[in-house]
Amino acid sequence: MSGKATKPPGAAKAAGPAPVGASPSEIVAAAPAGDWATIPPDSLLVMDLAPRAGEDPLAPPPPPRRVVIQLVPPPFTQGWVNNIRLLAASHWWDGAAIVRAQDNYVVQWGDPEAENPALARPLPAGLQKMAEEDYVAGAPGDCGRYAEVCPDAALRFFTSAEIHDSYADHAGFVSGWPVAVEGRRIWPVHCYGTVGVGRDVAPDTGTGAELYAVIGQAPRQLDRNIAVVGRVIEGIENLSALPRGTGDLGFYLTPGERTGILSIRLGSEVPDLPGYAYLSSVSDSFKRYVHARANRRDAFYIQPAGAIDVCNVPVPVRRIEPPAEAEKPRKRR
Amino acid sequence: MSGKATKPPGAAKAAGPAPVGASPSEIVAAAPAGDWATIPPDSLLVMDLAPRAGEDPLAPPPPPRRVVIQLVPPPFTQGWVNNIRLLAASHWWDGAAIVRAQDNYVVQWGDPEAENPALARPLPAGLQKMAEEDYVAGAPGDCGRYAEVCPDAALRFFTSAEIHDSYADHAGFVSGWPVAVEGRRIWPVHCYGTVGVGRDVAPDTGTGAELYAVIGQAPRQLDRNIAVVGRVIEGIENLSALPRGTGDLGFYLTPGERTGILSIRLGSEVPDLPGYAYLSSVSDSFKRYVHARANRRDAFYIQPAGAIDVCNVPVPVRRIEPPAEAEKPRKRR
């Protein structure tokens, strides 16, 4: 979830493991290829927003503002993720809009006419209706269902004594995702850049048609109250730097203030999309990265904190070269 | 530090204490006048940024974009605050600029030519050079100096069992300010909206001429590494929604990308400034507000967290009517 994707160091340039005392970014840059996990293209959601109005009306318009979202991996909140895949496949969001930007909270998008039955766009058939208990995985007594994430099972849950949590017994990472754990219950948490499902008051749980991204201090009070379905891995500034709405809760008061959505597609439907990978949270590089972030020893720091909040550990994500480009010797022929 | 200042409820409208189970905003709205502490005008810093370019070049320009900052109260980092008062009084920042906007981190301002001795604006005489130990107050064995904030003295430090902290033994509030405590050491912490002093690598500690505001997840790793001198109490969206810089660390690459600073003044020098007050952190209303934020029971919530991070407790700040307007019976005479 680093703001800027960096090019992979490449096998020829890999200089071996980062030295003791390396900075977090040095550790990430030196991570071997095997420590990176590719994100499947159908777990990416690509939102193209209308370009910013150009200063010269006669010049060609600038390109769309692209936001790339990684969908949360299993076992978390998969019903909503299935709905989102269906909505994207049916191009349901095309022509929808960013409807809300509330400072230090969320940017939200969906059908601006959702509240108006005469104008609301019909939802596609086949959306699942989800239950509140699906906000959390690995419920007590249900550990068999989610054995891979139960904290006391043979699991791929990573934590360290340096990751403290104000909101749950433990916090850590599963499949590169920040999570909180209490007993046998585990849930993805709300950090900067997290994408969740807007909903009405309970018992409504939302379909996934209305989504939000966090653009401020981790609103952890939303954990277990709403479905976390993704995180922005590129282009967050196309949401976080939008003008704030001046209505209640940051809703835009007039259609002209909204930013239009040109399209939202699954990554597998976007031909020009690069590949993306995250630093595996069970890799040795990730372990060292967390330790270095909790104990900053870069030249700037004089007092390492010795601890860190789970939302202050952005999981490194990088672009990977599309295999076709890397392998085909072109132009030189 | 609420994003939007609200008008005070007014004596006539005060409906008594908020009921049990009230939401955080209901508790704040019902807080009696005595629970609010006025911020002295010379503890306010008012930054006016150049207006956004209008769409119609013939129309009158929109008003400046105003950012109001509260300076941190004693005993915290007062040397830097003194420097900032001196810089403001000498109008040093007029014509300076926002030089950096890094997503999920900081917006920074100062002299764009600071690194260029031939062009840098000279600093006013009389700036104090501060020591690194002043990042923290109440050092061990020095409790007498800061008796009012030592956690084991008769103090105005407020905390509760619900305020957990990932970075220090305790966290809470002193004079309406979020702070962390270890033993007899106490320091103001970095939350969303916090203003701090830019500096070079140690042993430089910065003068206060270069300032930043946090626009993302609380960068608590900066605590005790840099001077916290204030917080944005109004107009944060004029910083947080700025386009991000595309250079390293979010610096703007060209002068044209920067936002100009028209002026920075102490509040006592700004004639049209309203008064501001914060909800006292030793008031009963604040105690109830923290509890309600840690245990959300508004209609939307189904699962209260039962705990809260100190940076997820924005201290309520409101505008207060200038006494002249409230007391003078005008127009009706």
Short mmCIF file of N, CA and C in Angstrom, two decimals, chain B residues 132-275:
data_model
loop_
_atom_site.label_atom_id
_atom_site.label_comp_id
_atom_site.label_asym_id
_atom_site.label_seq_id
_atom_site.Cartn_x
_atom_site.Cartn_y
_atom_site.Cartn_z
N GLU B 132 17.41 18.98 21.80
CA GLU B 132 16.57 17.80 21.55
C GLU B 132 15.77 17.39 22.78
N GLU B 133 16.33 17.64 23.98
CA GLU B 133 15.58 17.19 25.17
C GLU B 133 14.28 17.95 25.34
N ASP B 134 14.13 19.07 24.63
CA ASP B 134 12.89 19.83 24.75
C ASP B 134 11.75 19.24 23.93
N TYR B 135 12.01 18.17 23.17
CA TYR B 135 10.91 17.46 22.53
C TYR B 135 9.99 16.82 23.58
N VAL B 136 10.55 16.61 24.77
CA VAL B 136 9.85 15.92 25.84
C VAL B 136 9.83 16.83 27.07
N ALA B 137 8.75 16.81 27.81
CA ALA B 137 8.68 17.58 29.07
C ALA B 137 8.73 16.60 30.24
N GLY B 138 9.00 17.15 31.41
CA GLY B 138 8.95 16.33 32.62
C GLY B 138 9.96 15.21 32.64
N ALA B 139 11.21 15.52 32.30
CA ALA B 139 12.24 14.49 32.29
C ALA B 139 12.42 13.92 33.69
N PRO B 140 12.95 12.66 33.79
CA PRO B 140 13.14 12.05 35.11
C PRO B 140 13.96 12.96 36.02
N GLY B 141 13.54 13.07 37.25
CA GLY B 141 14.25 13.90 38.20
C GLY B 141 13.94 15.37 38.03
N ASP B 142 13.13 15.70 37.05
CA ASP B 142 12.86 17.10 36.75
C ASP B 142 11.38 17.40 36.95
N CYS B 143 10.75 16.62 37.82
CA CYS B 143 9.31 16.71 37.90
C CYS B 143 8.84 18.03 38.48
N GLY B 144 9.69 18.61 39.31
CA GLY B 144 9.30 19.88 39.90
C GLY B 144 9.04 20.94 38.84
N ARG B 145 9.83 20.85 37.78
CA ARG B 145 9.72 21.84 36.72
C ARG B 145 8.36 21.77 36.03
N TYR B 146 7.83 20.57 35.96
CA TYR B 146 6.57 20.39 35.24
C TYR B 146 5.55 19.70 36.14
N ALA B 147 5.50 20.12 37.40
CA ALA B 147 4.65 19.42 38.35
C ALA B 147 3.23 19.27 37.83
N GLU B 148 2.81 20.24 37.08
CA GLU B 148 1.40 20.20 36.66
C GLU B 148 1.11 19.10 35.65
N VAL B 149 2.14 18.56 35.04
CA VAL B 149 1.87 17.49 34.08
C VAL B 149 2.45 16.15 34.48
N CYS B 150 3.17 16.10 35.58
CA CYS B 150 3.72 14.82 35.99
C CYS B 150 2.56 13.88 36.32
N PRO B 151 2.60 12.68 35.80
CA PRO B 151 1.43 11.83 35.94
C PRO B 151 1.13 11.44 37.38
N ASP B 152 2.10 11.49 38.26
CA ASP B 152 1.83 11.10 39.63
C ASP B 152 1.66 12.30 40.55
N ALA B 153 1.57 13.47 40.01
CA ALA B 153 1.36 14.66 40.84
C ALA B 153 -0.11 15.05 40.75
N ALA B 154 -0.48 16.06 41.49
CA ALA B 154 -1.84 16.59 41.36
C ALA B 154 -1.88 17.28 40.01
N LEU B 155 -2.51 16.66 39.08
CA LEU B 155 -2.28 17.10 37.72
C LEU B 155 -3.59 17.23 36.98
N ARG B 156 -3.43 17.79 35.86
CA ARG B 156 -4.58 17.96 35.00
C ARG B 156 -4.46 17.00 33.81
N PHE B 157 -3.82 15.86 34.08
CA PHE B 157 -3.69 14.82 33.06
C PHE B 157 -4.93 13.96 33.11
N PHE B 158 -5.61 13.81 31.99
CA PHE B 158 -6.78 12.93 31.95
C PHE B 158 -6.50 11.71 31.10
N THR B 159 -6.79 10.55 31.65
CA THR B 159 -6.79 9.35 30.82
C THR B 159 -7.92 8.47 31.29
N SER B 160 -8.13 7.35 30.64
CA SER B 160 -9.13 6.39 31.09
C SER B 160 -8.66 5.02 30.67
N ALA B 161 -9.26 4.01 31.30
CA ALA B 161 -8.87 2.63 30.98
C ALA B 161 -9.17 2.30 29.53
N GLU B 162 -10.00 3.10 28.88
CA GLU B 162 -10.37 2.80 27.49
C GLU B 162 -9.38 3.36 26.48
N ILE B 163 -8.51 4.29 26.94
CA ILE B 163 -7.52 4.85 26.02
C ILE B 163 -6.27 3.98 26.07
N HIS B 164 -6.10 3.18 25.05
CA HIS B 164 -4.92 2.34 24.97
C HIS B 164 -3.89 3.07 24.12
N ASP B 165 -2.64 2.68 24.27
CA ASP B 165 -1.64 3.30 23.42
C ASP B 165 -0.64 2.26 22.94
N SER B 166 -0.32 2.33 21.65
CA SER B 166 0.63 1.38 21.08
C SER B 166 2.07 1.87 21.25
N TYR B 167 2.27 3.12 21.64
CA TYR B 167 3.61 3.71 21.56
C TYR B 167 4.19 4.13 22.90
N ALA B 168 3.41 4.11 23.96
CA ALA B 168 3.92 4.57 25.25
C ALA B 168 3.14 3.85 26.35
N ASP B 169 3.59 4.03 27.61
CA ASP B 169 2.92 3.36 28.72
C ASP B 169 1.47 3.85 28.86
N HIS B 170 1.28 5.15 28.71
CA HIS B 170 -0.05 5.72 28.84
C HIS B 170 -0.23 6.81 27.80
N ALA B 171 -1.47 7.07 27.49
CA ALA B 171 -1.78 8.24 26.68
C ALA B 171 -3.02 8.89 27.26
N GLY B 172 -3.14 10.17 27.04
CA GLY B 172 -4.28 10.89 27.58
C GLY B 172 -4.22 12.33 27.10
N PHE B 173 -4.70 13.22 27.94
CA PHE B 173 -4.82 14.62 27.53
C PHE B 173 -4.38 15.55 28.65
N VAL B 174 -3.67 16.60 28.28
CA VAL B 174 -3.31 17.67 29.20
C VAL B 174 -3.74 18.98 28.53
N SER B 175 -4.53 19.76 29.21
CA SER B 175 -5.00 21.03 28.65
C SER B 175 -5.60 20.84 27.26
N GLY B 176 -6.35 19.77 27.10
CA GLY B 176 -7.01 19.51 25.83
C GLY B 176 -6.07 19.04 24.73
N TRP B 177 -4.89 18.57 25.12
CA TRP B 177 -3.91 18.17 24.12
C TRP B 177 -3.59 16.69 24.27
N PRO B 178 -3.56 15.93 23.17
CA PRO B 178 -3.19 14.51 23.28
C PRO B 178 -1.70 14.36 23.61
N VAL B 179 -1.42 13.57 24.61
CA VAL B 179 -0.04 13.39 25.08
C VAL B 179 0.21 11.91 25.39
N ALA B 180 1.47 11.54 25.40
CA ALA B 180 1.88 10.21 25.84
C ALA B 180 2.78 10.37 27.05
N VAL B 181 2.78 9.35 27.89
CA VAL B 181 3.49 9.40 29.16
C VAL B 181 4.27 8.12 29.37
N GLU B 182 5.53 8.28 29.78
CA GLU B 182 6.30 7.14 30.29
C GLU B 182 7.04 7.61 31.52
N GLY B 183 6.72 7.01 32.66
CA GLY B 183 7.33 7.46 33.90
C GLY B 183 7.02 8.93 34.11
N ARG B 184 8.06 9.73 34.29
CA ARG B 184 7.85 11.15 34.50
C ARG B 184 8.05 11.95 33.22
N ARG B 185 8.10 11.28 32.12
CA ARG B 185 8.30 11.97 30.84
C ARG B 185 6.98 12.03 30.10
N ILE B 186 6.70 13.15 29.49
CA ILE B 186 5.42 13.36 28.83
C ILE B 186 5.67 14.19 27.58
N TRP B 187 4.97 13.85 26.52
CA TRP B 187 5.18 14.59 25.28
C TRP B 187 3.89 14.67 24.47
N PRO B 188 3.74 15.75 23.72
CA PRO B 188 2.59 15.86 22.83
C PRO B 188 2.79 14.93 21.64
N VAL B 189 1.72 14.28 21.20
CA VAL B 189 1.86 13.25 20.18
C VAL B 189 1.40 13.74 18.81
N HIS B 190 1.84 12.99 17.80
CA HIS B 190 1.49 13.29 16.41
C HIS B 190 0.18 12.61 16.03
N CYS B 191 -0.86 13.38 15.84
CA CYS B 191 -2.14 12.88 15.35
C CYS B 191 -2.47 13.59 14.04
N TYR B 192 -3.57 13.22 13.42
CA TYR B 192 -4.05 13.93 12.24
C TYR B 192 -4.22 15.41 12.61
N GLY B 193 -3.66 16.29 11.80
CA GLY B 193 -3.81 17.73 12.03
C GLY B 193 -2.72 18.34 12.89
N THR B 194 -1.88 17.50 13.51
CA THR B 194 -0.79 18.02 14.34
C THR B 194 0.17 18.84 13.47
N VAL B 195 0.67 19.94 14.05
CA VAL B 195 1.66 20.78 13.37
C VAL B 195 3.00 20.62 14.07
N GLY B 196 4.05 20.39 13.31
CA GLY B 196 5.38 20.22 13.88
C GLY B 196 6.42 21.04 13.12
N VAL B 197 7.64 20.99 13.64
CA VAL B 197 8.74 21.81 13.14
C VAL B 197 9.65 20.98 12.24
N GLY B 198 9.70 21.32 10.96
CA GLY B 198 10.64 20.65 10.06
C GLY B 198 12.07 20.92 10.50
N ARG B 199 12.93 19.95 10.27
CA ARG B 199 14.33 20.11 10.64
C ARG B 199 15.21 19.28 9.72
N ASP B 200 16.52 19.55 9.76
CA ASP B 200 17.49 18.69 9.09
C ASP B 200 17.83 17.52 10.01
N VAL B 201 18.78 16.69 9.60
CA VAL B 201 19.15 15.58 10.48
C VAL B 201 19.76 16.13 11.76
N ALA B 202 19.63 15.31 12.82
CA ALA B 202 20.17 15.70 14.12
C ALA B 202 21.66 16.02 13.99
N PRO B 203 22.17 16.95 14.77
CA PRO B 203 21.56 17.57 15.94
C PRO B 203 20.70 18.79 15.62
N ASP B 204 20.41 19.08 14.36
CA ASP B 204 19.52 20.20 14.07
C ASP B 204 18.16 19.94 14.72
N THR B 205 17.54 20.98 15.24
CA THR B 205 16.22 20.83 15.86
C THR B 205 15.18 21.74 15.20
N GLY B 206 15.60 22.49 14.18
CA GLY B 206 14.66 23.37 13.49
C GLY B 206 14.41 24.65 14.27
N THR B 207 14.03 25.68 13.54
CA THR B 207 13.74 26.96 14.20
C THR B 207 12.25 27.17 14.42
N GLY B 208 11.43 26.56 13.56
CA GLY B 208 10.00 26.85 13.53
C GLY B 208 9.61 27.56 12.25
N ALA B 209 10.61 27.94 11.44
CA ALA B 209 10.30 28.64 10.18
C ALA B 209 9.70 27.68 9.16
N GLU B 210 10.09 26.41 9.25
CA GLU B 210 9.53 25.39 8.35
C GLU B 210 8.60 24.51 9.17
N LEU B 211 7.33 24.48 8.79
CA LEU B 211 6.33 23.75 9.57
C LEU B 211 5.64 22.72 8.69
N TYR B 212 5.05 21.72 9.33
CA TYR B 212 4.27 20.72 8.59
C TYR B 212 3.00 20.42 9.39
N ALA B 213 2.00 19.96 8.66
CA ALA B 213 0.77 19.46 9.29
C ALA B 213 0.55 18.03 8.83
N VAL B 214 0.13 17.18 9.76
CA VAL B 214 -0.11 15.76 9.45
C VAL B 214 -1.44 15.63 8.71
N ILE B 215 -1.43 14.91 7.58
CA ILE B 215 -2.65 14.70 6.81
C ILE B 215 -2.91 13.22 6.57
N GLY B 216 -2.50 12.37 7.51
CA GLY B 216 -2.74 10.94 7.34
C GLY B 216 -2.71 10.24 8.68
N GLN B 217 -2.51 8.93 8.60
CA GLN B 217 -2.41 8.12 9.82
C GLN B 217 -1.37 8.71 10.76
N ALA B 218 -1.72 8.79 12.04
CA ALA B 218 -0.83 9.38 13.04
C ALA B 218 0.59 8.84 12.92
N PRO B 219 1.57 9.67 12.55
CA PRO B 219 2.95 9.18 12.40
C PRO B 219 3.66 9.25 13.74
N ARG B 220 3.24 8.35 14.63
CA ARG B 220 3.71 8.40 16.01
C ARG B 220 5.21 8.15 16.13
N GLN B 221 5.82 7.58 15.08
CA GLN B 221 7.27 7.38 15.11
C GLN B 221 8.02 8.71 15.17
N LEU B 222 7.32 9.81 14.85
CA LEU B 222 7.97 11.12 14.93
C LEU B 222 7.98 11.69 16.35
N ASP B 223 7.14 11.13 17.22
CA ASP B 223 7.10 11.61 18.61
C ASP B 223 8.50 11.55 19.22
N ARG B 224 8.86 12.57 19.94
CA ARG B 224 10.17 12.66 20.63
C ARG B 224 11.33 12.76 19.65
N ASN B 225 11.01 12.90 18.36
CA ASN B 225 12.06 13.08 17.36
C ASN B 225 11.99 14.44 16.71
N ILE B 226 10.98 15.20 17.09
CA ILE B 226 10.71 16.44 16.38
C ILE B 226 9.73 17.23 17.26
N ALA B 227 9.73 18.54 17.10
CA ALA B 227 8.92 19.37 17.99
C ALA B 227 7.48 19.48 17.49
N VAL B 228 6.54 19.11 18.35
CA VAL B 228 5.11 19.33 18.08
C VAL B 228 4.76 20.72 18.62
N VAL B 229 4.24 21.58 17.75
CA VAL B 229 3.99 22.96 18.18
C VAL B 229 2.55 23.41 18.00
N GLY B 230 1.71 22.59 17.41
CA GLY B 230 0.34 23.05 17.25
C GLY B 230 -0.55 22.01 16.62
N ARG B 231 -1.76 22.42 16.31
CA ARG B 231 -2.71 21.56 15.59
C ARG B 231 -3.68 22.44 14.83
N VAL B 232 -4.09 21.94 13.69
CA VAL B 232 -5.05 22.68 12.87
C VAL B 232 -6.43 22.53 13.49
N ILE B 233 -7.09 23.64 13.77
CA ILE B 233 -8.43 23.55 14.36
C ILE B 233 -9.51 23.99 13.38
N GLU B 234 -9.13 24.58 12.27
CA GLU B 234 -10.12 24.94 11.24
C GLU B 234 -9.40 25.05 9.90
N GLY B 235 -10.05 24.59 8.85
CA GLY B 235 -9.50 24.75 7.50
C GLY B 235 -8.48 23.70 7.10
N ILE B 236 -8.45 22.57 7.82
CA ILE B 236 -7.48 21.53 7.47
C ILE B 236 -7.66 21.09 6.01
N GLU B 237 -8.89 21.18 5.48
CA GLU B 237 -9.14 20.73 4.10
C GLU B 237 -8.39 21.60 3.10
N ASN B 238 -7.98 22.80 3.52
CA ASN B 238 -7.18 23.64 2.63
C ASN B 238 -5.74 23.15 2.52
N LEU B 239 -5.37 22.23 3.37
CA LEU B 239 -4.06 21.57 3.28
C LEU B 239 -4.22 20.13 2.79
N SER B 240 -5.15 19.40 3.40
CA SER B 240 -5.23 17.96 3.14
C SER B 240 -5.74 17.65 1.74
N ALA B 241 -6.45 18.57 1.10
CA ALA B 241 -6.96 18.31 -0.25
C ALA B 241 -6.08 18.95 -1.33
N LEU B 242 -4.92 19.44 -0.95
CA LEU B 242 -4.02 19.98 -1.98
C LEU B 242 -3.50 18.85 -2.86
N PRO B 243 -3.24 19.16 -4.13
CA PRO B 243 -2.63 18.12 -4.98
C PRO B 243 -1.31 17.66 -4.37
N ARG B 244 -1.06 16.35 -4.45
CA ARG B 244 0.19 15.83 -3.89
C ARG B 244 1.35 16.21 -4.79
N GLY B 245 2.50 16.49 -4.17
CA GLY B 245 3.70 16.76 -4.95
C GLY B 245 4.21 15.49 -5.61
N THR B 246 4.83 15.63 -6.76
CA THR B 246 5.27 14.43 -7.48
C THR B 246 6.77 14.18 -7.34
N GLY B 247 7.48 15.05 -6.61
CA GLY B 247 8.89 14.81 -6.35
C GLY B 247 9.08 13.87 -5.17
N ASP B 248 10.35 13.57 -4.87
CA ASP B 248 10.64 12.73 -3.71
C ASP B 248 10.01 13.34 -2.47
N LEU B 249 9.44 12.50 -1.61
CA LEU B 249 8.83 12.92 -0.35
C LEU B 249 7.67 13.89 -0.56
N GLY B 250 7.14 13.93 -1.77
CA GLY B 250 5.99 14.79 -2.02
C GLY B 250 6.32 16.26 -2.21
N PHE B 251 7.61 16.61 -2.41
CA PHE B 251 7.93 18.00 -2.71
C PHE B 251 7.43 18.34 -4.11
N TYR B 252 6.99 19.59 -4.27
CA TYR B 252 6.57 20.04 -5.60
C TYR B 252 7.82 20.28 -6.44
N LEU B 253 7.74 19.87 -7.70
CA LEU B 253 8.92 19.94 -8.56
C LEU B 253 9.10 21.32 -9.18
N THR B 254 8.01 22.07 -9.33
CA THR B 254 8.10 23.39 -9.97
C THR B 254 7.41 24.43 -9.11
N PRO B 255 7.88 25.68 -9.18
CA PRO B 255 7.24 26.75 -8.40
C PRO B 255 5.74 26.86 -8.70
N GLY B 256 5.34 26.60 -9.96
CA GLY B 256 3.93 26.75 -10.32
C GLY B 256 3.01 25.79 -9.59
N GLU B 257 3.56 24.69 -9.08
CA GLU B 257 2.71 23.71 -8.36
C GLU B 257 2.46 24.12 -6.91
N ARG B 258 3.29 25.03 -6.41
CA ARG B 258 3.17 25.40 -5.00
C ARG B 258 1.97 26.32 -4.78
N THR B 259 1.45 26.30 -3.58
CA THR B 259 0.40 27.23 -3.18
C THR B 259 1.05 28.35 -2.39
N GLY B 260 0.78 29.57 -2.78
CA GLY B 260 1.39 30.70 -2.11
C GLY B 260 0.76 31.00 -0.76
N ILE B 261 1.59 31.45 0.17
CA ILE B 261 1.10 31.91 1.48
C ILE B 261 0.97 33.43 1.40
N LEU B 262 -0.24 33.93 1.57
CA LEU B 262 -0.43 35.39 1.59
C LEU B 262 0.11 35.96 2.90
N SER B 263 -0.24 35.32 4.00
CA SER B 263 0.23 35.82 5.30
C SER B 263 0.04 34.75 6.36
N ILE B 264 0.87 34.82 7.39
CA ILE B 264 0.65 34.06 8.62
C ILE B 264 0.75 35.06 9.76
N ARG B 265 -0.30 35.11 10.58
CA ARG B 265 -0.36 36.07 11.68
C ARG B 265 -0.78 35.37 12.97
N LEU B 266 -0.35 35.91 14.08
CA LEU B 266 -0.94 35.49 15.35
C LEU B 266 -2.40 35.93 15.35
N GLY B 267 -3.25 35.14 16.00
CA GLY B 267 -4.67 35.48 16.06
C GLY B 267 -4.92 36.86 16.62
N SER B 268 -4.07 37.30 17.53
CA SER B 268 -4.25 38.62 18.15
C SER B 268 -4.05 39.75 17.15
N GLU B 269 -3.50 39.45 15.98
CA GLU B 269 -3.28 40.46 14.95
C GLU B 269 -4.33 40.41 13.84
N VAL B 270 -5.29 39.49 13.96
CA VAL B 270 -6.27 39.30 12.88
C VAL B 270 -7.62 39.84 13.33
N PRO B 271 -8.04 40.98 12.80
CA PRO B 271 -9.23 41.64 13.34
C PRO B 271 -10.52 40.85 13.14
N ASP B 272 -10.66 40.14 12.03
CA ASP B 272 -11.94 39.48 11.76
C ASP B 272 -12.03 38.05 12.28
N LEU B 273 -11.12 37.68 13.17
CA LEU B 273 -11.09 36.28 13.62
C LEU B 273 -12.11 36.03 14.72
N PRO B 274 -12.91 34.96 14.60
CA PRO B 274 -13.79 34.62 15.73
C PRO B 274 -12.97 34.09 16.89
N GLY B 275 -13.59 33.97 18.06
CA GLY B 275 -12.94 33.29 19.16
C GLY B 275 -13.10 31.78 19.01
#
